[in-house]
Coordinates of C-alpha atoms in Angstrom, one line a residue:
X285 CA 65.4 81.1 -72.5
X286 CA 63.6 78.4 -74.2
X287 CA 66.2 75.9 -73.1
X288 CA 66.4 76.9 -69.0
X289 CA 62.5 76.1 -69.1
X290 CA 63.3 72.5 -70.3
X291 CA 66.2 72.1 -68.4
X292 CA 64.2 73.2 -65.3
X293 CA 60.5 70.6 -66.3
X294 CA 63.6 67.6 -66.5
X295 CA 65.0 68.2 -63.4
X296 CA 61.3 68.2 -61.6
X297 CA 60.6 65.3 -63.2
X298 CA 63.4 63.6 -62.1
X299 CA 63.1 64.4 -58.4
X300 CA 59.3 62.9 -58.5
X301 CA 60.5 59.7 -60.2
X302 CA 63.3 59.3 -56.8
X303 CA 60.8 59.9 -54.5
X304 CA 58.3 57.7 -55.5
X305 CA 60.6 54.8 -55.6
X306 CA 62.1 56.0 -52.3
X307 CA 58.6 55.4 -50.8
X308 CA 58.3 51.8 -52.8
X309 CA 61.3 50.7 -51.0
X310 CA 60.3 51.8 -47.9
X311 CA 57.1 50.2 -48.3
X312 CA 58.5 47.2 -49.2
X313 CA 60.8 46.9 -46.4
X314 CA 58.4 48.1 -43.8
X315 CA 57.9 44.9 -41.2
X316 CA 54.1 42.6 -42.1
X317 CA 51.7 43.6 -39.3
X318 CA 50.1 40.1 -39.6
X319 CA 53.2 38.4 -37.8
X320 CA 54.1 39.9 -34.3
X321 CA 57.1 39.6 -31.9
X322 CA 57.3 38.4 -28.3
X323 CA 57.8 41.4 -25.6
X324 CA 59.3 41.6 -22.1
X325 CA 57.1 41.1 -19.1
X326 CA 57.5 44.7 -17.4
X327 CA 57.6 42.6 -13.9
X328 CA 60.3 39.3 -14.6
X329 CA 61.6 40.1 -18.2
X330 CA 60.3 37.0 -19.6
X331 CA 59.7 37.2 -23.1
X332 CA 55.9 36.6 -23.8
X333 CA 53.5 37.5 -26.3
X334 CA 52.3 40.9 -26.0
X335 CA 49.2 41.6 -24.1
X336 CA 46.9 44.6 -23.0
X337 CA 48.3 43.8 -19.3
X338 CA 52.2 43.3 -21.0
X339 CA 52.7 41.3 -18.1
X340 CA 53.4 37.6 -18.0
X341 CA 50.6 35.1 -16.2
X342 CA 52.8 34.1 -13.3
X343 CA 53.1 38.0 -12.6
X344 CA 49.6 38.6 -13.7
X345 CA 48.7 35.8 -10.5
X346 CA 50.6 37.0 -7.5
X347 CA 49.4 40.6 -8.3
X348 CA 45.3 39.9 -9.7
X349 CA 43.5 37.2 -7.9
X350 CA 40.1 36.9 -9.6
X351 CA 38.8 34.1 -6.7
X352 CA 39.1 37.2 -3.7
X353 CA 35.7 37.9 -2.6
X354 CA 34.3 34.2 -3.1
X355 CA 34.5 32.1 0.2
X356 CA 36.3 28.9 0.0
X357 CA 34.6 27.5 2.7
X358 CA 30.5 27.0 3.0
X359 CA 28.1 26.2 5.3
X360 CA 25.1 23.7 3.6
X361 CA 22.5 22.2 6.4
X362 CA 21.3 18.7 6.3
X363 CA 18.1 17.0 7.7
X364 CA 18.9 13.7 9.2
X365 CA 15.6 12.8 9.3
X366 CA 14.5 13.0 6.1
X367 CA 17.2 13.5 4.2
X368 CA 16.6 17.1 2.4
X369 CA 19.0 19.6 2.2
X370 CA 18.0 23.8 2.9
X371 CA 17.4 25.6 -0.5
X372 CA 17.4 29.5 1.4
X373 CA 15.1 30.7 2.5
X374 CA 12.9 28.0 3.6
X375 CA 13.0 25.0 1.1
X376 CA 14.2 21.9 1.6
X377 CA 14.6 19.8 -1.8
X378 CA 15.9 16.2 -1.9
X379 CA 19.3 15.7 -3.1
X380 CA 21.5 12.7 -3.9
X381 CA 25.1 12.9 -3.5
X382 CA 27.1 14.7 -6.8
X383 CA 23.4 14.9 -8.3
X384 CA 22.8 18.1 -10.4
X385 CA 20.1 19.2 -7.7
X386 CA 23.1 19.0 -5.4
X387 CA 25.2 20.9 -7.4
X388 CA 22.7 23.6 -8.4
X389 CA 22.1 23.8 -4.1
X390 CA 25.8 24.7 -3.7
X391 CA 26.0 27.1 -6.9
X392 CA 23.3 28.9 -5.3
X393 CA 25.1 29.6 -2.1
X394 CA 27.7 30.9 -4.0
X395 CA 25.9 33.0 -6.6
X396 CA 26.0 36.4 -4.7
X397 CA 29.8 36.5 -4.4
X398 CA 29.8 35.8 -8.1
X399 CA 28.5 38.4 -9.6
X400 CA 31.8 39.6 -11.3
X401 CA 33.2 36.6 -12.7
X402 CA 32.1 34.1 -15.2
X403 CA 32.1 30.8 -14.6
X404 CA 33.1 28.3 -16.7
X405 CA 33.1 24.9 -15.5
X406 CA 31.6 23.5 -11.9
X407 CA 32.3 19.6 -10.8
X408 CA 32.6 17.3 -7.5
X409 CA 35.5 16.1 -6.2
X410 CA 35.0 12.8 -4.1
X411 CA 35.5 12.6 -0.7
X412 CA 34.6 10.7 1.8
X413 CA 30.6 9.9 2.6
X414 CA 31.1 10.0 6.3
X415 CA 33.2 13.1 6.1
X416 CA 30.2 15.6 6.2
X417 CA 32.0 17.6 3.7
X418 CA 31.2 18.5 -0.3
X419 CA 34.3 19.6 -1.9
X420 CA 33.4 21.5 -5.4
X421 CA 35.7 22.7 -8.3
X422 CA 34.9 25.9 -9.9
X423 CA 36.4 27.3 -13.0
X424 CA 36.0 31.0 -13.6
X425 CA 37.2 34.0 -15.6
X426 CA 37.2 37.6 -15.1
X427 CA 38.7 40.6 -17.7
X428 CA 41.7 42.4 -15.6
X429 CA 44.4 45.3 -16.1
X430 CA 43.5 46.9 -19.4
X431 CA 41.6 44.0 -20.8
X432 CA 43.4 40.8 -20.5
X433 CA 41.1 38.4 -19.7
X434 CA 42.1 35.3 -16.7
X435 CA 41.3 32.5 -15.7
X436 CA 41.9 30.7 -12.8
X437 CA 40.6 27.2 -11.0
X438 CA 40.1 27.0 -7.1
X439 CA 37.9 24.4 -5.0
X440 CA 35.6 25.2 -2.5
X441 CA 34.4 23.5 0.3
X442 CA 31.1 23.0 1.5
X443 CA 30.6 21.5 5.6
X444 CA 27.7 20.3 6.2
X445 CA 25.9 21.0 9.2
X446 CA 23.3 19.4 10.7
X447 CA 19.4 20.9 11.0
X448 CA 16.3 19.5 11.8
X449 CA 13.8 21.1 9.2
X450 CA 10.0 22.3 10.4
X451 CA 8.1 18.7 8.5
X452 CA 10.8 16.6 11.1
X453 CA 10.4 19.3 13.9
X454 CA 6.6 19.0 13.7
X455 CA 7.0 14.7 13.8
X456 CA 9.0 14.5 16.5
X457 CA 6.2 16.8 18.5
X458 CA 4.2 14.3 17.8
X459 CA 0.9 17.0 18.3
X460 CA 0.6 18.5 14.7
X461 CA -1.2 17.7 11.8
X462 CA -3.4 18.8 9.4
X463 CA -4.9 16.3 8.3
X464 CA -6.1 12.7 9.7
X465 CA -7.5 9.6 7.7
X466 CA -9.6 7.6 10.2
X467 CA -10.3 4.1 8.7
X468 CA -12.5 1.6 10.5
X469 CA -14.2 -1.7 10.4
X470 CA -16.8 -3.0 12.5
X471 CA -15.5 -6.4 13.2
X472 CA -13.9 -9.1 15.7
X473 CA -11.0 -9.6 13.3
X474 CA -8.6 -7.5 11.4
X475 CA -7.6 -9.8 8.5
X476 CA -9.0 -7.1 6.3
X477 CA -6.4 -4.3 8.2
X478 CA -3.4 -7.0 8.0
X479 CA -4.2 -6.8 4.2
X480 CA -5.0 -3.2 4.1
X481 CA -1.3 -3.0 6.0
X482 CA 1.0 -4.8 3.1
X483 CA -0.6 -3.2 0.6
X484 CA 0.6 0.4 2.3
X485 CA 4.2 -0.6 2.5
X486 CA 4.1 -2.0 -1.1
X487 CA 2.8 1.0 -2.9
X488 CA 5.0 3.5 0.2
X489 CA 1.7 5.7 1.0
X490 CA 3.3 5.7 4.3
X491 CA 5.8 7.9 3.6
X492 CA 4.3 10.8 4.3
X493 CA 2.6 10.7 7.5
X494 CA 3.4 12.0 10.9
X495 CA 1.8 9.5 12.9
X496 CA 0.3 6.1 12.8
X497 CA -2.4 5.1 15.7
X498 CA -3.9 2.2 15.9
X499 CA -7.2 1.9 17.8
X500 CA -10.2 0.1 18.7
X501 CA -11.9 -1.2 15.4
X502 CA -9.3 0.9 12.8
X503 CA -6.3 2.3 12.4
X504 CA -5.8 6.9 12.1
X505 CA -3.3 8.3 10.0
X506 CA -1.7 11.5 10.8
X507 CA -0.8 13.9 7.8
X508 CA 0.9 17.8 7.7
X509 CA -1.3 18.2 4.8
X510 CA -4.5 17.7 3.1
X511 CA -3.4 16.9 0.0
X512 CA -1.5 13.9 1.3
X513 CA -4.4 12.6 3.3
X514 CA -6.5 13.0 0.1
X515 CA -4.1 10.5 -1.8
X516 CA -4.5 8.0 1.5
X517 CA -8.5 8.1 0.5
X518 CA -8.5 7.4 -2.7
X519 CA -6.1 4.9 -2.7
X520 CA -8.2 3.3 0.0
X521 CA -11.3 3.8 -2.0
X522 CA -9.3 1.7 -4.9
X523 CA -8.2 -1.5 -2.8
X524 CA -10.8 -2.4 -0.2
X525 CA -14.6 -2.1 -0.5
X526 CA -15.8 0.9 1.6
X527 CA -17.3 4.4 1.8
X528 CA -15.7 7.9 3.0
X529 CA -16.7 11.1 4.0
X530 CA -15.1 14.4 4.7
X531 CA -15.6 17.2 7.0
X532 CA -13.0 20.2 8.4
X533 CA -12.8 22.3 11.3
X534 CA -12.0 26.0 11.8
X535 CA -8.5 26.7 14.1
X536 CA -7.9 30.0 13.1
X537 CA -9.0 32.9 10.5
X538 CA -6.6 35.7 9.8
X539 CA -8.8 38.9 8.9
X540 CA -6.2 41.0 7.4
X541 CA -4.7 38.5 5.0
X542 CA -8.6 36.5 4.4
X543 CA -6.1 33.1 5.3
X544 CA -8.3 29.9 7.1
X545 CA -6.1 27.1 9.0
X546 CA -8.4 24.5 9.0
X547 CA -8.2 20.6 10.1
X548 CA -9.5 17.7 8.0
X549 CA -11.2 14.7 8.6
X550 CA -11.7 12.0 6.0
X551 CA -13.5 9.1 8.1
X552 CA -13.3 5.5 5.7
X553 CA -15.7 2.8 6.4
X554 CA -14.7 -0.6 5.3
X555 CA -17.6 -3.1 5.1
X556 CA -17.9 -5.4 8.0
X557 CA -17.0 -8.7 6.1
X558 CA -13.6 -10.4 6.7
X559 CA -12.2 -13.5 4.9
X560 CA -13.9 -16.6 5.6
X561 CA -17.0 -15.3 7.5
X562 CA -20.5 -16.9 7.1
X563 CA -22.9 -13.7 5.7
X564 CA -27.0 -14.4 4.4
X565 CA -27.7 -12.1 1.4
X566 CA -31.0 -10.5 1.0
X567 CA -33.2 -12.3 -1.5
X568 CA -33.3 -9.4 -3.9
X569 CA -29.1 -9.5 -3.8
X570 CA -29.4 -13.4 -4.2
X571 CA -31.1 -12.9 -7.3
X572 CA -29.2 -10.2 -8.8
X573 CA -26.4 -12.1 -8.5
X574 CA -27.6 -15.3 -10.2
X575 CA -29.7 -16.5 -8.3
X576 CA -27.0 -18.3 -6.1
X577 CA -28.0 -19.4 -2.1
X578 CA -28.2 -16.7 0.5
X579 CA -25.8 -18.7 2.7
X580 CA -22.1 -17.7 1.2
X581 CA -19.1 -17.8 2.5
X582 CA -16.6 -14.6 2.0
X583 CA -13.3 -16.3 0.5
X584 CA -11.2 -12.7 0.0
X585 CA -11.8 -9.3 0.2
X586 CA -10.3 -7.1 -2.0
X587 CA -11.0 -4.0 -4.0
X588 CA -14.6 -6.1 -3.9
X589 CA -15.9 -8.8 -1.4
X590 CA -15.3 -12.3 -3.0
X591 CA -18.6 -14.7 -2.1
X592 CA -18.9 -18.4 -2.5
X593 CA -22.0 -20.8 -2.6
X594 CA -21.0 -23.8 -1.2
X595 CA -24.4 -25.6 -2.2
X596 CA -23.2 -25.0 -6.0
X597 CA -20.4 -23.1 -6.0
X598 CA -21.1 -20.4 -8.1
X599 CA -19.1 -17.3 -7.2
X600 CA -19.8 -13.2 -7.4
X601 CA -18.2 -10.1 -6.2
X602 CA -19.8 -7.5 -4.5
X603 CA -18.4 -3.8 -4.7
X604 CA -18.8 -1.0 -2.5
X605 CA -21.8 0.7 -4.1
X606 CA -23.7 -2.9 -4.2
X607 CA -23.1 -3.4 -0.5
X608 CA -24.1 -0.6 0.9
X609 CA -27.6 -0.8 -1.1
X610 CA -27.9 -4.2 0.1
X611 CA -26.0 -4.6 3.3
X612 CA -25.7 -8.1 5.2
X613 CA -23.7 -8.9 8.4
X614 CA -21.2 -11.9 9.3
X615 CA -23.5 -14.7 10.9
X616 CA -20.2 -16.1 13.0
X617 CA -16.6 -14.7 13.9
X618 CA -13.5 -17.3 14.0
X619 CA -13.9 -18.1 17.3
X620 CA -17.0 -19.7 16.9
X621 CA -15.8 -22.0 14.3
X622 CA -15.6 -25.6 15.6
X623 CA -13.1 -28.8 14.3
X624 CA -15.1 -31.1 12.5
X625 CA -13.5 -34.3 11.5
X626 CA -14.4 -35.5 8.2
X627 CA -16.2 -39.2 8.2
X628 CA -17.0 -39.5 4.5
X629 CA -16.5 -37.8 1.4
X630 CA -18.2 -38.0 -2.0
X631 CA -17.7 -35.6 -4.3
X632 CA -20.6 -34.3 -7.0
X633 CA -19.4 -34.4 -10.8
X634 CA -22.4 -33.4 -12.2
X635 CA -24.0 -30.0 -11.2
X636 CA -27.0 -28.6 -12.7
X637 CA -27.6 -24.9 -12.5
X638 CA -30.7 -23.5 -12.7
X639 CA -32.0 -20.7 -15.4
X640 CA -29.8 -17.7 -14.7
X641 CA -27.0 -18.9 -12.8
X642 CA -23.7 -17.0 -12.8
X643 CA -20.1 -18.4 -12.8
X644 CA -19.0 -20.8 -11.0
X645 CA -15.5 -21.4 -9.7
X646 CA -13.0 -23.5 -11.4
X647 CA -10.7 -23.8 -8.1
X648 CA -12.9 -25.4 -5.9
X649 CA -14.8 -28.7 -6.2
X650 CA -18.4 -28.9 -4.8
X651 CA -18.9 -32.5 -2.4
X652 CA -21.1 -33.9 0.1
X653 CA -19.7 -35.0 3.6
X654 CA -20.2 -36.3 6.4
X655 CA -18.7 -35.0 9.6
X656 CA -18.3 -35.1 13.4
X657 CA -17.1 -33.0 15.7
X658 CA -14.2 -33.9 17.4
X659 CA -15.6 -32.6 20.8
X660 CA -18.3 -34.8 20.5
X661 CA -16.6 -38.1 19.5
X662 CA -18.6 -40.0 21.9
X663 CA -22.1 -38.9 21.2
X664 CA -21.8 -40.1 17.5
X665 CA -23.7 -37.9 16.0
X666 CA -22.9 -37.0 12.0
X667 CA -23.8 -33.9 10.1
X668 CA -24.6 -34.0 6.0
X669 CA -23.2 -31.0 4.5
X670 CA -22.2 -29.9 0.9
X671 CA -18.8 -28.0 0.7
X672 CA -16.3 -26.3 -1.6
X673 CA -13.7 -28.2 -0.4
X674 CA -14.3 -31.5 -2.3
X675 CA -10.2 -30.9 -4.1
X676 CA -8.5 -30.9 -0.3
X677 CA -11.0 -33.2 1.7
X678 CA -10.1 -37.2 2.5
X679 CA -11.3 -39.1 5.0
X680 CA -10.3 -38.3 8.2
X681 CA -9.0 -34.7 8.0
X682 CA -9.5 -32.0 10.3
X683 CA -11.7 -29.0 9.1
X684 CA -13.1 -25.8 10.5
X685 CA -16.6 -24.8 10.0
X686 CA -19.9 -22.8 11.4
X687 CA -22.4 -25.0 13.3
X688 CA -25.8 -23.7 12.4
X689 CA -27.8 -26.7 14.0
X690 CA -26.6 -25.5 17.7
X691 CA -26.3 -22.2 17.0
X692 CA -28.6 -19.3 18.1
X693 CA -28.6 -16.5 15.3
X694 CA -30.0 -13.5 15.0
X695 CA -30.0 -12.3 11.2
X696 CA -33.2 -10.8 9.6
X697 CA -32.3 -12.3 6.4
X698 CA -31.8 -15.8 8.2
X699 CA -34.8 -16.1 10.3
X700 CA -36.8 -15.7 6.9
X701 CA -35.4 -18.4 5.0
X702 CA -37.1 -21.7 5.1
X703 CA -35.3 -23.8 7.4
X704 CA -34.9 -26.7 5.1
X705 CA -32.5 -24.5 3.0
X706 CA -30.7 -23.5 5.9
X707 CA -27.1 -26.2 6.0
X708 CA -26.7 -28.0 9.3
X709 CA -22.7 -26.8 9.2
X710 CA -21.1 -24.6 6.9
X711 CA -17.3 -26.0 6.4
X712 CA -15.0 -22.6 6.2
X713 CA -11.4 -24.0 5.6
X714 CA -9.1 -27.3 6.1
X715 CA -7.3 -27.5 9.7
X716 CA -3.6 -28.1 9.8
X717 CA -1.2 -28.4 12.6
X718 CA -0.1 -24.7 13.3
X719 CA 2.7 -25.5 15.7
X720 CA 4.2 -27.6 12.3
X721 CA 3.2 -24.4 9.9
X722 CA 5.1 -22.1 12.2
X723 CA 8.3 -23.6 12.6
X724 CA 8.0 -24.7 8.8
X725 CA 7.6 -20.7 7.7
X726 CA 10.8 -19.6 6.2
X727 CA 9.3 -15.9 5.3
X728 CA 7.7 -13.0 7.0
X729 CA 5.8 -9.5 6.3
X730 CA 7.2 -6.0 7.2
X731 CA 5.0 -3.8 9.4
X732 CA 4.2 -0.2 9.7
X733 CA 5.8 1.6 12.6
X734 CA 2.4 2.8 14.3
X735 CA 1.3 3.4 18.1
X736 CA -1.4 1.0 19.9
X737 CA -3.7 2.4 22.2
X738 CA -3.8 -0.9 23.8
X739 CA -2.9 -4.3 23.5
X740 CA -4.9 -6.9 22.6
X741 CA -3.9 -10.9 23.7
X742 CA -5.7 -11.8 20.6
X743 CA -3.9 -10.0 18.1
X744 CA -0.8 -12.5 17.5
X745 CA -3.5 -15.6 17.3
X746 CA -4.7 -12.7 14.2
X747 CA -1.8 -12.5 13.0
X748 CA -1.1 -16.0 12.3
X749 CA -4.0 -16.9 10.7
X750 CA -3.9 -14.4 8.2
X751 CA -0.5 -15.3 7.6
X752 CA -2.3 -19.3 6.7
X753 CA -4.5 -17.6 4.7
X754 CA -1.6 -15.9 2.5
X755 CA -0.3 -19.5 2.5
X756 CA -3.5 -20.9 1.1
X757 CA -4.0 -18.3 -1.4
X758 CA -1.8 -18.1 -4.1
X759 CA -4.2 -15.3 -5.6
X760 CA -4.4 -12.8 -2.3
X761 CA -0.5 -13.0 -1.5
X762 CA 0.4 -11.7 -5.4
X763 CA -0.6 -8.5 -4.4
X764 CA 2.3 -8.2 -1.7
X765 CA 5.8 -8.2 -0.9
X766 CA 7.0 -11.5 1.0
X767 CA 10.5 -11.3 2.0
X768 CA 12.8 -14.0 3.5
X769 CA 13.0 -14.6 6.8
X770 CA 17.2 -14.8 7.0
X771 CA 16.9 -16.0 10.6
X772 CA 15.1 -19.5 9.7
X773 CA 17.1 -22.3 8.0
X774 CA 14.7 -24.5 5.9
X775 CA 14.4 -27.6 6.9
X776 CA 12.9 -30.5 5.0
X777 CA 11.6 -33.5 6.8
X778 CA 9.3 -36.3 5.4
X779 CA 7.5 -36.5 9.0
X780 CA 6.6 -32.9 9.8
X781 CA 5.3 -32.6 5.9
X782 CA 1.3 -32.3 7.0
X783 CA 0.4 -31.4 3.6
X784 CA 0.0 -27.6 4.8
X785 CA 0.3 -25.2 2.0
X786 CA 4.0 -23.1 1.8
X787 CA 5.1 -20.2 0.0
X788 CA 8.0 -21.6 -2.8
X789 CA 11.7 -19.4 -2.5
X790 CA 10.4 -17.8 -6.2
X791 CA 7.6 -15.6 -4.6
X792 CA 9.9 -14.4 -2.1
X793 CA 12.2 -11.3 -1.8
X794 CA 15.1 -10.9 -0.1
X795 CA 15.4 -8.1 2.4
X796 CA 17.7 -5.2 1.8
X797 CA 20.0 -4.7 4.3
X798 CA 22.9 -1.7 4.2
X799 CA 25.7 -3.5 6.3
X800 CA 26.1 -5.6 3.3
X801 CA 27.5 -3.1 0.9
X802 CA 29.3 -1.0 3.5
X803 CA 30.3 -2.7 6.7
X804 CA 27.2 -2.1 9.4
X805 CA 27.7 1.5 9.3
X806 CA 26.3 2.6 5.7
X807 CA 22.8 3.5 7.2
X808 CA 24.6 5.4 9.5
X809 CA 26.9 7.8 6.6
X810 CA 25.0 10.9 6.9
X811 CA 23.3 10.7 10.3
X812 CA 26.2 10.6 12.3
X813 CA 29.0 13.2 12.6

């Protein structure tokens, strides 16, 4: 009995010990789960590796097509007036061409058609600039058939079409604005607006207006918006000497939404003092200023009027706030100026100032003179002034200048001086032949596309002296842009050489012009179909 029990315990033990190392061996032959085998597509039979689709990408293609839904063809408008492209609803935001603004536009357009795919990668593809097309290519991915995940790359193209937006529609009206900047001057000359005018197209304030008028004694500006008009002022307020004011007028009033449409009016007063007028300061202003003569002459106008004494030549600047506390008028315009021909120079070396004086200028050099007038050649008679002029003056040279002996003036500064400190002739600037200085003048100004209300036979005669004047002062023209006149060949020639000032090629700039890059039609790229 014994013995079956032992017999029976060996035998157990024995069929544990088999299958244990039955399960060893099929453990050890059982195939690695880390290394994987290549399936059939279930479409083509190409082996691939397996995927949640089990379909190859070829198959996966022709039967998924992640791109359906997003149009391959867009519409983008373009102003050709100012350049802007529509950002829906109603924006329109500058764009270069393959800028990021550009490509953020067109990315827009396509975001609601989107919405189920991710994109991955967005670039330009160049085409032509004349083409009016944008071609773009987009890279996207989108999780398909039980979880396999494609991509796929496609272009689309964007047409662009042609739209005036409302800033361009309300121009060409020509009848809307919000806004107007009326500057003025009350003067015979408009050196001062000639100035004021290059300084605009330097600094590109014009930009933004709708309209330019040019009137009687000043010059409107038309803006869409107050803002802009503001910026005109107080970049008026920062070059020439003057005084604004502001005031608005009710169009309309919306009661429901509390909304005002109202119209502005900035009016800008420039002082009535151009370059090279003849002005009598008020004692008290004399004084202040160091104790220089009443009698000055205005050599530039700036941000501040620039004032000479040509009895000593000491020199001071009167701003905005100062003039219009103490405010003096020109005593002659430029027509009344007479030639004077100069019969004897000498010039002074030693000055003496009195207690108080101010500065005194270090471009000019003070002299007495005798001169004649040249419509009066047979009469004889001389005139004994002192003049600023003493560095450009010989013998025999032509020179404008203010006859006070023969003049009737009506100043109340003036008629209270004592007339032995009143000059005979006040000598205002050297006389060159302007037939000579025109034909010698290799450069010319740029000017602002405005409207004239009327034309004046006066204006070119202007014109050309302030263009001297930039000639003569080396200090008044830095301020500007002088650009090349392309048309004029320079010319030199010992016997038309008058001794007239010139502008050298080194303060000149030469005139962009498109047609030199791309053949006379590169202006033309995006404004014409």
């Amino acid at each position: 009995m014994m013995n079956n029990i032992k017999r029976t315990k060996a035998l157990k033990y024995v069929q544990t010990t088999m299958s244990d190392c039955k399960q060893v061996m099929e453990y050890m032959h059982a195939p690695s789960s880390s290394s994987q085998g290549n399936i059939l597509c279930c479409t083509c039979g190409v082996p691939i590796p397996p995927n949640p689709a089990n379909m190859c990408v070829s198959c996966l293609r022709s039967q998924v097509d992640i791109s359906e839904g997003i149009p391959k063809q867009v519409s983008v408008h373009f102003c050709r007036q100012c350049e802007r492209y529509l950002q829906p609803p109603g924006t329109w935001v500058q764009c270069a061409l393959e800028s990021r603004e550009l490509l953020a536009l067109c990315l827009k357009k396509l975001k609601s058609t989107m919405a189920k795919v991710r994109l991955i990668d967005a670039g330009f593809l160049w085409t032509e600039p004349h083409s009016k097309r944008i071609k773009m290519k987009l890279t996207v991915q989108k999780e398909v058939m039980n979880g396999a995940i494609l991509q796929q790359v496609f272009v689309v193209e964007f047409v662009i079409q042609p739209q005036m937006c409302d800033d361009c529609h309300r121009v060409e009206a020509k009848d809307f604005w919000k806004a107007v900047v009326q500057v003025r001057q009350k003067t015979v000359h408009k050196k001062t607006f000639y100035y004021l005018e290059q300084l605009i197209l330097k600094h590109k304030l014009h930009q933004n207006t709708v309209r330019i008028k040019e009137i009687n004694e000043g010059i409107d500006f038309y803006y869409a918006s107050k803002q802009n008009a503001q910026k005109m002022v107080d970049f008026l307020q920062c070059t020439v000497p003057g005084r604004s004011k502001a005031s608005q007028r009710l169009i309309s009033h919306d009661v429901h939404s509390n909304t005002y449409n109202y119209k502005s009016t900035f009016s800008v007063e420039i002082v009535p003092v151009c370059k090279d007028n003849v002005v009598c300061l008020s004692p008290r202003l004399a004084q202040s200023l160091g104790n220089m003569g009443q009698v000055c002459v205005c050599v530039r106008v700036t941000s501040s009027i620039h004032l000479i004494d040509p009895n000593t030549l000491q020199i001071a600047e009167v701003d905005a706030n100062t003039y219009w506390r103490h405010p003096f008028n020109s005593l002659c315009s430029p027509r009344q100026l007479e030639e004077f021909i100069i019969m004897d120079t000498d010039i002074i070396r030693d000055q003496r100032l009195g207690a108080g004086a101010g500065l005194t200028s270090n471009r000019h050099m003070l002299a007495e003179v005798w001169v004649q007038k040249t419509s009066d050649m047979d009469s004889g008679q001389q005139y004994h002034c002192r003049t600023f002029l003493g560095h450009l003056l010989n013998i025999g040279d032509l020179v404008l200048g203010f006859d006070f002996a023969n003049a009737n003036i009506n100043d109340e500064f003036l008629n209270k001086m004592n007339p032995d400190r009143v000059p005979d002739v006040v000598l205002i600037k050297k006389s060159y032949d302007r037939v000579k200085r025109v034909k010698n003048r290799i450069w010319k100004l740029k000017e602002l596309d405005r409207e004239k209300e009327a034309v004046d036979t006066d204006d070119e005669r202007q014109y050309h002296e302030f263009l001297e004047d930039l000639e003569e002062d080396e200090v008044l023209r830095k301020s500007i842009n002088i650009f090349r006149d392309t048309s004029k060949i320079p010319v030199e020639s010992d016997t038309d050489d008058d001794g007239a000032p010139r502008i050298s090629l080194t303060e000149m700039l030469e005139d962009l012009s498109l047609s030199d890059a791309t053949g006379g039609e590169g202006a033309d790229m995006m404004t014409d179909a």
